PDB file of C-alpha atoms in Angstrom:
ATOM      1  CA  UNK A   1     -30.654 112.477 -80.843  1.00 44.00           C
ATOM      2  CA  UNK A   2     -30.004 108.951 -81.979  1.00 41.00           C
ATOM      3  CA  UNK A   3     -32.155 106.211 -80.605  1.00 42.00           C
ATOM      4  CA  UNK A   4     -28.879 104.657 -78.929  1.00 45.00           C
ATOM      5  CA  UNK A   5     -28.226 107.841 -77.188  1.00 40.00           C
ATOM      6  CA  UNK A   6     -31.778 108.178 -76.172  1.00 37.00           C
ATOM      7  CA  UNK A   7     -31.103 104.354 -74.563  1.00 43.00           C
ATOM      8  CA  UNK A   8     -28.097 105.462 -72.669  1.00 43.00           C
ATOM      9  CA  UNK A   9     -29.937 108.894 -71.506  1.00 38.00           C
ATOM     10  CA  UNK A  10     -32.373 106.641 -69.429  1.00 38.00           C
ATOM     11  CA  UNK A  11     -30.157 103.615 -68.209  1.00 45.00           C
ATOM     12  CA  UNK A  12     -28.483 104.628 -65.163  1.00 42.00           C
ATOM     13  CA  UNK A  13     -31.798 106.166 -63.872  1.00 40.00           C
ATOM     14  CA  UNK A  14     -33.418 103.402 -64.243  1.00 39.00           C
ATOM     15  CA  UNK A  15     -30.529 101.472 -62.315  1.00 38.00           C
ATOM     16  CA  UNK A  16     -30.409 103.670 -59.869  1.00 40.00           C
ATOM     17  CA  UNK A  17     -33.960 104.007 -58.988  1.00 40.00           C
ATOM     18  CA  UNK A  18     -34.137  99.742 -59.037  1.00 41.00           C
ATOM     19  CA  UNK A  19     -31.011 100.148 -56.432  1.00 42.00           C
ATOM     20  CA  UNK A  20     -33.369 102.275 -54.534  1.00 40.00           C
ATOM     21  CA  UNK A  21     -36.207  99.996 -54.482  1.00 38.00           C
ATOM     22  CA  UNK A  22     -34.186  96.761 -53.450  1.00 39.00           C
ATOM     23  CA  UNK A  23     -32.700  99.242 -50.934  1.00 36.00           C
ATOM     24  CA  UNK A  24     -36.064  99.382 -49.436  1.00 36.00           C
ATOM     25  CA  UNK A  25     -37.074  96.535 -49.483  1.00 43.00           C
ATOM     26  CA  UNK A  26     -34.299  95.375 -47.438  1.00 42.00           C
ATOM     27  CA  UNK A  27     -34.904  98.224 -44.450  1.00 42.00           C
ATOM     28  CA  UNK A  28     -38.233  97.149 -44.662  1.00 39.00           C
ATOM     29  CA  UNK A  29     -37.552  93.366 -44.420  1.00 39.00           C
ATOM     30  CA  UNK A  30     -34.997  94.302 -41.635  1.00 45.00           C
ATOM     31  CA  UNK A  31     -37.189  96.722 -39.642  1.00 43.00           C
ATOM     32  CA  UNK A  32     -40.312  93.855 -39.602  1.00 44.00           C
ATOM     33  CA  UNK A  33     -37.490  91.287 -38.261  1.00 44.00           C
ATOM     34  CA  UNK A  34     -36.128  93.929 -35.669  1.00 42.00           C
ATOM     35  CA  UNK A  35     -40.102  93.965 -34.381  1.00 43.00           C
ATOM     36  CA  UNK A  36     -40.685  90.981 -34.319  1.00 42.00           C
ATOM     37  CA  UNK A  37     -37.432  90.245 -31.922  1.00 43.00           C
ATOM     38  CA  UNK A  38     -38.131  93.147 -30.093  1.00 43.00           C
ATOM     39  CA  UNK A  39     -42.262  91.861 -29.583  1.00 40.00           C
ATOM     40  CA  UNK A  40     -40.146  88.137 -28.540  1.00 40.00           C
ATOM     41  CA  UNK A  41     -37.895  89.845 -26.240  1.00 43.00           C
ATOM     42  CA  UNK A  42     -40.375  92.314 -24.541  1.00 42.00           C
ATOM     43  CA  UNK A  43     -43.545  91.526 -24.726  1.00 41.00           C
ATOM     44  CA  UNK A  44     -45.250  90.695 -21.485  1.00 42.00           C
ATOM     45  CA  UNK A  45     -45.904  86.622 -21.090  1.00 41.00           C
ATOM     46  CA  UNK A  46     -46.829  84.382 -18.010  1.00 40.00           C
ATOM     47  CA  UNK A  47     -44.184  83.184 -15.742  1.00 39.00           C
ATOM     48  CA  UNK A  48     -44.484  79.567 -17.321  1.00 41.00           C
ATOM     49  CA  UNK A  49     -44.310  80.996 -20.971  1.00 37.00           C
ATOM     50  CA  UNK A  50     -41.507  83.074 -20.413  1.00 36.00           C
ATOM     51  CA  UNK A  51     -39.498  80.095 -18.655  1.00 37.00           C
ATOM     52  CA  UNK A  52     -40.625  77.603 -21.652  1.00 37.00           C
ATOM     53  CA  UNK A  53     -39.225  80.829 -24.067  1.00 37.00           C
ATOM     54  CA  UNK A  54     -35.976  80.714 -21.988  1.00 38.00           C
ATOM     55  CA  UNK A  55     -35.361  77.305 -21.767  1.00 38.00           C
ATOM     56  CA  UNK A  56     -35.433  77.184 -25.855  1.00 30.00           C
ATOM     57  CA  UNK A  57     -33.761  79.977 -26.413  1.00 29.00           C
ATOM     58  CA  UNK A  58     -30.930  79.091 -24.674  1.00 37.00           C
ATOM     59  CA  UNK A  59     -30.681  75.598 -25.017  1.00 39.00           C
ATOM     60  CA  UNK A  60     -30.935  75.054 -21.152  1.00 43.00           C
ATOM     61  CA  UNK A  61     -32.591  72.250 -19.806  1.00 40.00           C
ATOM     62  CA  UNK A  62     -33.739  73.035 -16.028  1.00 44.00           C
ATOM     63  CA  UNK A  63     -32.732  70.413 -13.937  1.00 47.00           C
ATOM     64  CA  UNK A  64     -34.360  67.613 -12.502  1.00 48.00           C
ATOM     65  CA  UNK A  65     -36.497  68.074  -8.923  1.00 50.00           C
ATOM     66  CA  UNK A  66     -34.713  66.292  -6.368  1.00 52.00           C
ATOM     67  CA  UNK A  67     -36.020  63.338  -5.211  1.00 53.00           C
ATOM     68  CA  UNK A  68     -35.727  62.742  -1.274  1.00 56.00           C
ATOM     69  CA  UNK A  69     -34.118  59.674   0.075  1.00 59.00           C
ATOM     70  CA  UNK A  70     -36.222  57.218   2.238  1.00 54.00           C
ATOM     71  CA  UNK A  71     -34.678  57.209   6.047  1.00 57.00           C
ATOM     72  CA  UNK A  72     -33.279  54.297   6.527  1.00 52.00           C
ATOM     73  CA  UNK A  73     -34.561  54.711  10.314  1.00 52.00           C
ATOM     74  CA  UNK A  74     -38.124  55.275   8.949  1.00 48.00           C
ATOM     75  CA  UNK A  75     -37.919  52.374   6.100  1.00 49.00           C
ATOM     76  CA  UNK A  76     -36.783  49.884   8.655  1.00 59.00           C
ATOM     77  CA  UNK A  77     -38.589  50.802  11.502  1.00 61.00           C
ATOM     78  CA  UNK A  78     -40.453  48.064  13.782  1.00 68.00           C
ATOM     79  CA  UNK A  79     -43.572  48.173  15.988  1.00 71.00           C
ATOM     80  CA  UNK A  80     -42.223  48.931  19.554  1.00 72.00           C
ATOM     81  CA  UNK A  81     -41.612  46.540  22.316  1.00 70.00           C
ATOM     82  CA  UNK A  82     -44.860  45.941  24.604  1.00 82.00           C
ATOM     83  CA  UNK A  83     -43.748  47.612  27.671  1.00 91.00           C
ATOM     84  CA  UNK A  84     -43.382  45.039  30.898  1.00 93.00           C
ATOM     85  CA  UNK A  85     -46.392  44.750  32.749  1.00 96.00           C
ATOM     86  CA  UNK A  86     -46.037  46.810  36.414  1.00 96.00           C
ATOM     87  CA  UNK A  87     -45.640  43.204  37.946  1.00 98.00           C
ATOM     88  CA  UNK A  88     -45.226  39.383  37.612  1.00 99.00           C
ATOM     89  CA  UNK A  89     -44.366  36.354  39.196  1.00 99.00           C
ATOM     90  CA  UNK A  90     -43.186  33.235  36.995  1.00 99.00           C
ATOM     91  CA  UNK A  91     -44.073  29.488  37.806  1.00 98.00           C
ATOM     92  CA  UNK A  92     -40.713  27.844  39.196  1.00 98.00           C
ATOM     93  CA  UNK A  93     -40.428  23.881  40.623  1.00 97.00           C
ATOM     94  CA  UNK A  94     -38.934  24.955  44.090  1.00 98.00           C
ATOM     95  CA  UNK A  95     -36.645  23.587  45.606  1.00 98.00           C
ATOM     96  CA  UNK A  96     -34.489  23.246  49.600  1.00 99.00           C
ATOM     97  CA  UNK A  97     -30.833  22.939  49.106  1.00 98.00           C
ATOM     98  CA  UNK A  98     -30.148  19.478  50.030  1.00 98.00           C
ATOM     99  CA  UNK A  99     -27.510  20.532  52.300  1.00 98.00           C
ATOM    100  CA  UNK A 100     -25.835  23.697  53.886  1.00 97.00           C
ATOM    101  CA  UNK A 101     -23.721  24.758  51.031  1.00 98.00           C
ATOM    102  CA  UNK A 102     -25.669  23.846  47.933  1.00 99.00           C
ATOM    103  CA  UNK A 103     -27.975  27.165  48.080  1.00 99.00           C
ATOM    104  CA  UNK A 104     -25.392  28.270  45.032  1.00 99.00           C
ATOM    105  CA  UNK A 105     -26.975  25.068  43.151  1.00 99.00           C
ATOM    106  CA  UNK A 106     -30.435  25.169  44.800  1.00 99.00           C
ATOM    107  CA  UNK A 107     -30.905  29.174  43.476  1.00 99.00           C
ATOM    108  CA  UNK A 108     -29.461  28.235  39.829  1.00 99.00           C
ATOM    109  CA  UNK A 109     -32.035  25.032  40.105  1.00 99.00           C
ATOM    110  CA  UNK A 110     -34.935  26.860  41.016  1.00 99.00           C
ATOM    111  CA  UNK A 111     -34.031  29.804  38.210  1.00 99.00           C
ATOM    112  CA  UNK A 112     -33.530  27.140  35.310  1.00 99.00           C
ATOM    113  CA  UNK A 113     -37.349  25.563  36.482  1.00 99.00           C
ATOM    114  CA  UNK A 114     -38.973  28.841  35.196  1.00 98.00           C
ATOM    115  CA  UNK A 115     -37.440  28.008  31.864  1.00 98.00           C
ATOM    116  CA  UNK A 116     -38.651  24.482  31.972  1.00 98.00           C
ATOM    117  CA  UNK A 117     -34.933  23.250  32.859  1.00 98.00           C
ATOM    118  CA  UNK A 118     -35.012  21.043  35.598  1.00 98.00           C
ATOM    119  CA  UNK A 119     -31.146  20.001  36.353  1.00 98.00           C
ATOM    120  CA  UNK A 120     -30.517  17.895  39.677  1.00 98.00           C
ATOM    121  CA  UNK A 121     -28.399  20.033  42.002  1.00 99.00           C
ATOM    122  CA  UNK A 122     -25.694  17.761  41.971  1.00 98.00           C
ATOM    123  CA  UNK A 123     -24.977  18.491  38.813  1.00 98.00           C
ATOM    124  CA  UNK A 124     -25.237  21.799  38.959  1.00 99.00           C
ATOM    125  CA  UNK A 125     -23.070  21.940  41.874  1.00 99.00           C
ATOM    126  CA  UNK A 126     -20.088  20.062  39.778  1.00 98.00           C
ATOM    127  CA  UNK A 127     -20.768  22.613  37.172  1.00 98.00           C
ATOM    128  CA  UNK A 128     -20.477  25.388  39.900  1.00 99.00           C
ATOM    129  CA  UNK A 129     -17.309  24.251  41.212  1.00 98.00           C
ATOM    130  CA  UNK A 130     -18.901  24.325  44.595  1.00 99.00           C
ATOM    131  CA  UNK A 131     -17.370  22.921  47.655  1.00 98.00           C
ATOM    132  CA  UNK A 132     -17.735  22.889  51.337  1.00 98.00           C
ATOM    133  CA  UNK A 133     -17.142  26.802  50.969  1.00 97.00           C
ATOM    134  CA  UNK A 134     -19.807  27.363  49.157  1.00 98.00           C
ATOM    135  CA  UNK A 135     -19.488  29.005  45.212  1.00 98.00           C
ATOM    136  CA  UNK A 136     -17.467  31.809  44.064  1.00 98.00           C
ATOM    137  CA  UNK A 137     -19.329  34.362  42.707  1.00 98.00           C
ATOM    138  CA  UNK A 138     -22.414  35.552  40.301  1.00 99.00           C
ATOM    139  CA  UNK A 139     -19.877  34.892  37.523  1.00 99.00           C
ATOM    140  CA  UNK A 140     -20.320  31.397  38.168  1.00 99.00           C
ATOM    141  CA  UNK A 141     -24.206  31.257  38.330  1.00 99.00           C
ATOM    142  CA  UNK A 142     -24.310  33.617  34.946  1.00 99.00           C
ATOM    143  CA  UNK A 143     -22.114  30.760  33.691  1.00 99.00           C
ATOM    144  CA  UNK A 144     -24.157  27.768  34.604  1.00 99.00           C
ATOM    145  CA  UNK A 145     -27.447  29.467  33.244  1.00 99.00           C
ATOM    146  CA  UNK A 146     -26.298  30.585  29.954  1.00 99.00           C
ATOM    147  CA  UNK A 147     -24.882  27.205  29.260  1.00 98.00           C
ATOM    148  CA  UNK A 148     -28.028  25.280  30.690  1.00 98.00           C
ATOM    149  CA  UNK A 149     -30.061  27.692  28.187  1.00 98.00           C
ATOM    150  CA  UNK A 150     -28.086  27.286  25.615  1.00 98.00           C
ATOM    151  CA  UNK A 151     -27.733  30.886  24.792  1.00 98.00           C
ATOM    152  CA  UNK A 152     -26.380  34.321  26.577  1.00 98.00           C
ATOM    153  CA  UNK A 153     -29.020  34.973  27.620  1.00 98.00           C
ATOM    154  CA  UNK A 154     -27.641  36.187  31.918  1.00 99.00           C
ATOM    155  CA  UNK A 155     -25.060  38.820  32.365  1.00 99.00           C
ATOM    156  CA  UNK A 156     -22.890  39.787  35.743  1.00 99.00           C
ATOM    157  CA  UNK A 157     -23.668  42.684  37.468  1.00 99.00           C
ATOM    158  CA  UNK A 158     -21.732  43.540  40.434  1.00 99.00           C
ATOM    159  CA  UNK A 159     -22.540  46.228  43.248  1.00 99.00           C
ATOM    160  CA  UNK A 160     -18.507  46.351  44.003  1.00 97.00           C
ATOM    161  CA  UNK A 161     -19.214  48.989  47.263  1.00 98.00           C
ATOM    162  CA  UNK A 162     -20.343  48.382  51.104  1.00 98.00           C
ATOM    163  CA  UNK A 163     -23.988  49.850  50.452  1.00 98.00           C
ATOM    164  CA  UNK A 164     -25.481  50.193  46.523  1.00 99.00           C
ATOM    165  CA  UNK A 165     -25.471  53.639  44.860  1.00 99.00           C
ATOM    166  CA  UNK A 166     -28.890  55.101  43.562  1.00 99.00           C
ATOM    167  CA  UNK A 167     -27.714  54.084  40.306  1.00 99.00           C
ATOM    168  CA  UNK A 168     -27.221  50.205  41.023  1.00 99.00           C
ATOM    169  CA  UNK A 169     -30.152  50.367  43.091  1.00 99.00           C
ATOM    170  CA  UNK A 170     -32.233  51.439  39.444  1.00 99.00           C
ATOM    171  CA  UNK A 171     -29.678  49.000  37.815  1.00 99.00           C
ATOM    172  CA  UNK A 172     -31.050  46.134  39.734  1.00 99.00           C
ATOM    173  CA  UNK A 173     -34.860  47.148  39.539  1.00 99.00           C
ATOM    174  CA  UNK A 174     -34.483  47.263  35.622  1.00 99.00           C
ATOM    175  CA  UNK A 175     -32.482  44.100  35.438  1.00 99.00           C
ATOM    176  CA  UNK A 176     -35.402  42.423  37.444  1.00 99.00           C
ATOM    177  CA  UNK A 177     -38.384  43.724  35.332  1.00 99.00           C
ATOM    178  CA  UNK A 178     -36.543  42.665  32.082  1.00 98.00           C
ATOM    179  CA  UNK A 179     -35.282  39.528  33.029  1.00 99.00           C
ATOM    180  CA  UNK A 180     -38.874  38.625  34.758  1.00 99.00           C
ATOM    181  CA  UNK A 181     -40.725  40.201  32.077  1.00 98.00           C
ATOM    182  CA  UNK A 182     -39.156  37.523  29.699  1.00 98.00           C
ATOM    183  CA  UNK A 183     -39.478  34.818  31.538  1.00 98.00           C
ATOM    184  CA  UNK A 184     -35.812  34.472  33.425  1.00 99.00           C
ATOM    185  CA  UNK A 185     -35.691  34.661  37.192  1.00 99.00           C
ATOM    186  CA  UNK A 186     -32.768  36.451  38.690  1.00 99.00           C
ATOM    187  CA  UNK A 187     -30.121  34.777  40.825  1.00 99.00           C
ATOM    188  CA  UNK A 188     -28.418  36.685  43.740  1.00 99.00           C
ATOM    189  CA  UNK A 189     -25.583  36.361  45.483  1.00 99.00           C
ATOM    190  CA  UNK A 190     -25.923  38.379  49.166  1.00 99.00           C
ATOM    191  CA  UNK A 191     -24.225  38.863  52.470  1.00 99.00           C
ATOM    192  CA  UNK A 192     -24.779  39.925  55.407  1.00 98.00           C
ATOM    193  CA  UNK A 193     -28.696  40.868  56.535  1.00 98.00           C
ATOM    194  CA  UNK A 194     -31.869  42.608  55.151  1.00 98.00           C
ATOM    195  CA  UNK A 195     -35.411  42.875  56.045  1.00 98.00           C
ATOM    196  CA  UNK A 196     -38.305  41.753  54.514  1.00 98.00           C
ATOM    197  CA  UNK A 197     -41.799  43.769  53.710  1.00 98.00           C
ATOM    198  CA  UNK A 198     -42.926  41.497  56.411  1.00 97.00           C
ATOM    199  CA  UNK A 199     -40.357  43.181  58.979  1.00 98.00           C
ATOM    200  CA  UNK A 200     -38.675  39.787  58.832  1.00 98.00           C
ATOM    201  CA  UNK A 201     -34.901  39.983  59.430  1.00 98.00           C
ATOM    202  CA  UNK A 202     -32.900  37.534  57.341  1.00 98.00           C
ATOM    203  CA  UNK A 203     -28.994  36.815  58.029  1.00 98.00           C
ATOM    204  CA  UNK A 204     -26.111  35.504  56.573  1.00 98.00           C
ATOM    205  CA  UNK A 205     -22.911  36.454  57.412  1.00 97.00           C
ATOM    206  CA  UNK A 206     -21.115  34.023  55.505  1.00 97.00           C
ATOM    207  CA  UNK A 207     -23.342  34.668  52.062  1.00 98.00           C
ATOM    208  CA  UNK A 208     -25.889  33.007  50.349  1.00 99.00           C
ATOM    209  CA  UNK A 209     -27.591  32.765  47.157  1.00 99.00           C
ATOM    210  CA  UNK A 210     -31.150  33.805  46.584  1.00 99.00           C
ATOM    211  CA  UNK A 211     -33.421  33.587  43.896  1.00 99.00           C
ATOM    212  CA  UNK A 212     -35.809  36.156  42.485  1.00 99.00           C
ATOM    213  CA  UNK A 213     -38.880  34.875  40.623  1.00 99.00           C
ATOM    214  CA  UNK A 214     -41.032  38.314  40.730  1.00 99.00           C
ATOM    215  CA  UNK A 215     -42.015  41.625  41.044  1.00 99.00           C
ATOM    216  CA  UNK A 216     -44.757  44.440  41.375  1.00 99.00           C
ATOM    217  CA  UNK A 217     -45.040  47.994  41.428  1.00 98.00           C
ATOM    218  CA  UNK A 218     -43.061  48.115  38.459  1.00 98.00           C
ATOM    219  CA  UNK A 219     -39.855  46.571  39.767  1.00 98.00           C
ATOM    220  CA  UNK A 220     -39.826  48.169  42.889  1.00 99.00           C
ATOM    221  CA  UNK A 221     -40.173  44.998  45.224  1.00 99.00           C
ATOM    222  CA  UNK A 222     -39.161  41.819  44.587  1.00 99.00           C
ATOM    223  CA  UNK A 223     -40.128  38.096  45.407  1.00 99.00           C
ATOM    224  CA  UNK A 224     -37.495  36.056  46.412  1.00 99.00           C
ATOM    225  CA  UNK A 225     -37.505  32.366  46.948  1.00 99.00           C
ATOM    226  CA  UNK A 226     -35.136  31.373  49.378  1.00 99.00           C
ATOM    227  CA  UNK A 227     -33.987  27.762  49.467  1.00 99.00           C
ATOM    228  CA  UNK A 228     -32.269  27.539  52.611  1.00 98.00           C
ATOM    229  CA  UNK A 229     -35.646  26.767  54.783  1.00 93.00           C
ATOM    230  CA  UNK A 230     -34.345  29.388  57.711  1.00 95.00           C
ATOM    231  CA  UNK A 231     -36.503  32.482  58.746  1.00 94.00           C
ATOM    232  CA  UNK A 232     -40.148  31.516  57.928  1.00 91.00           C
ATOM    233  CA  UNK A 233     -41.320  31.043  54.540  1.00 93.00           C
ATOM    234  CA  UNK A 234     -39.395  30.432  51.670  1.00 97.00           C
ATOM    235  CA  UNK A 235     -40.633  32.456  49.630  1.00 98.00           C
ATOM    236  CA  UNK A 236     -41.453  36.611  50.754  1.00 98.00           C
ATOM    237  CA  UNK A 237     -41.090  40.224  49.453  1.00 99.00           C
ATOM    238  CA  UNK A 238     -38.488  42.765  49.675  1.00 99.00           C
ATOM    239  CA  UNK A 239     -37.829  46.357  48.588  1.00 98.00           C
ATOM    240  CA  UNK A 240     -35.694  46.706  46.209  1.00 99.00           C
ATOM    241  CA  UNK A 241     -33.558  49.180  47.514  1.00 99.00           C
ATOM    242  CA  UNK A 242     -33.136  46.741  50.538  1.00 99.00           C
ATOM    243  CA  UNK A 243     -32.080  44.099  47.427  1.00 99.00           C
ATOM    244  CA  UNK A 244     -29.382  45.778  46.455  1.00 99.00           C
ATOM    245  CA  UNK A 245     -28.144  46.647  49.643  1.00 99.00           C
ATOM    246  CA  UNK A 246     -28.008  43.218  50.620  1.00 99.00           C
ATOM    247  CA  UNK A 247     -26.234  42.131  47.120  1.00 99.00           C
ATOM    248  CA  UNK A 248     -23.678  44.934  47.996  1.00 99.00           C
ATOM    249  CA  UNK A 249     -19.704  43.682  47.345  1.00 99.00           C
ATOM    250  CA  UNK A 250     -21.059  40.687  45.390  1.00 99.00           C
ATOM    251  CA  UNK A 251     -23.252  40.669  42.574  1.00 99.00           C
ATOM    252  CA  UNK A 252     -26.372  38.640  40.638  1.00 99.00           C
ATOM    253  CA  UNK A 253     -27.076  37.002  37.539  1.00 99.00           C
ATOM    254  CA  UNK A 254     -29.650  38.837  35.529  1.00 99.00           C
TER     255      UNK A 254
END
């Protein structure tokens, strides 16, 4: 056997068995990667790992914790009204009507004097429109206080039927505890007659116009000042139920 021949003898062998071993290698190299995935993908981890794994695995970015919006009814919120005291009176420059159809003028006088207005009742009465018949309506007196204020402050409220409805009855009593509360007496235009808490009758068939500068328990009675000088004094309580009553088919300036 020539040396050449013992060369070739040996060769593939060899190549073989160096095949083998890379072989090997390789399933070994594959099998330690396959573990390790397989330690990745099951082995037990805290909730916070396993999320933190997750998120990098995939790519995923969690998303953002909502944030609430203020309420706007919260954010802007004020400190609440002071609720009206149960009763008041206000300080008014009284005043007769200087003759016997001027209680239109004397009532929207008298009101205006709580304010600090005082306006003669002449001029009032041009303002009014008022003649030998007396003025129109509460639209008229809401008219000639705004515009001696300066501001909106009155509104009309009518009691259209013969006799107020429980409803205008609380109408009025609210009307009179805001308005009073802030410092604006009322101005009413009646008919007909009502009694006083003093069982004092008080008539006038024809209508009149009244003035009310106060109130207690809550709104329930009311003090009116009265400029025509008839019945007494001019100034005296009277439910408020009776109020409206009286006020009923006309209205007041509140």
């Amino acid at each position: 056997m020539t040396e050449e021949r013992f060369r070739n003898l040996f060769r593939p062998t060899a190549l073989r068995r160096g095949h083998k071993v890379a072989l090997l290698s390789a399933a070994l190299v594959t099998a330690a990667m396959a573990a390790t995935a397989g330690a990745l993908g099951h082995e037990p981890t805290a909730p916070g790992a396993a999320a933190a794994s997750g998120s990098l695995l995939t790519a995923d970015v969690a998303p953002a914790t909502a944030t609430a919006a203020p309420d706007p009814d919260t954010a802007t919120a004020q400190p609440a009204a002071p609720a009206a005291p149960s009763e008041k009176i206000l300080d008014t420059s009284f005043e007769y009507q200087i003759n016997f159809y001027y209680c239109g003028p004397a009532a929207v006088h008298n009101a205006l004097t709580a304010r600090g207005i005082d306006v003669s009742q002449e001029k009032l009465a041009s303002g009014l429109g008022t003649t030998v018949h007396g003025t129109d309506s509460a639209f008229d007196t809401t008219r000639m206080l705004n515009g001696a204020i300066g501001a909106d402050v009155y509104q009309t409220k009518e009691i259209t039927g013969q006799e107020a409805t429980p409803a205008q009855m609380d109408q009025l009593q609210a009307d009179v505890v805001h308005a009073i509360s802030n410092g604006h007496a009322v101005v009413a235009n009646i008919i007909g007659g009502a009694t006083d808490a003093s069982g004092v009758r008080h008539d006038f068939s024809g209508g009149h116009y009244v003035t009310l500068v106060g109130y207690s328990d809550d709104g329930r009675a009311v003090k009116v000042a009265d400029a025509s000088g008839m019945y007494g004094s001019n100034t005296y309580w009277m439910n408020t139920i009776n109020m409206a009553n009286w006020i009923a088919t006309r209205g007041y300036s509140a």
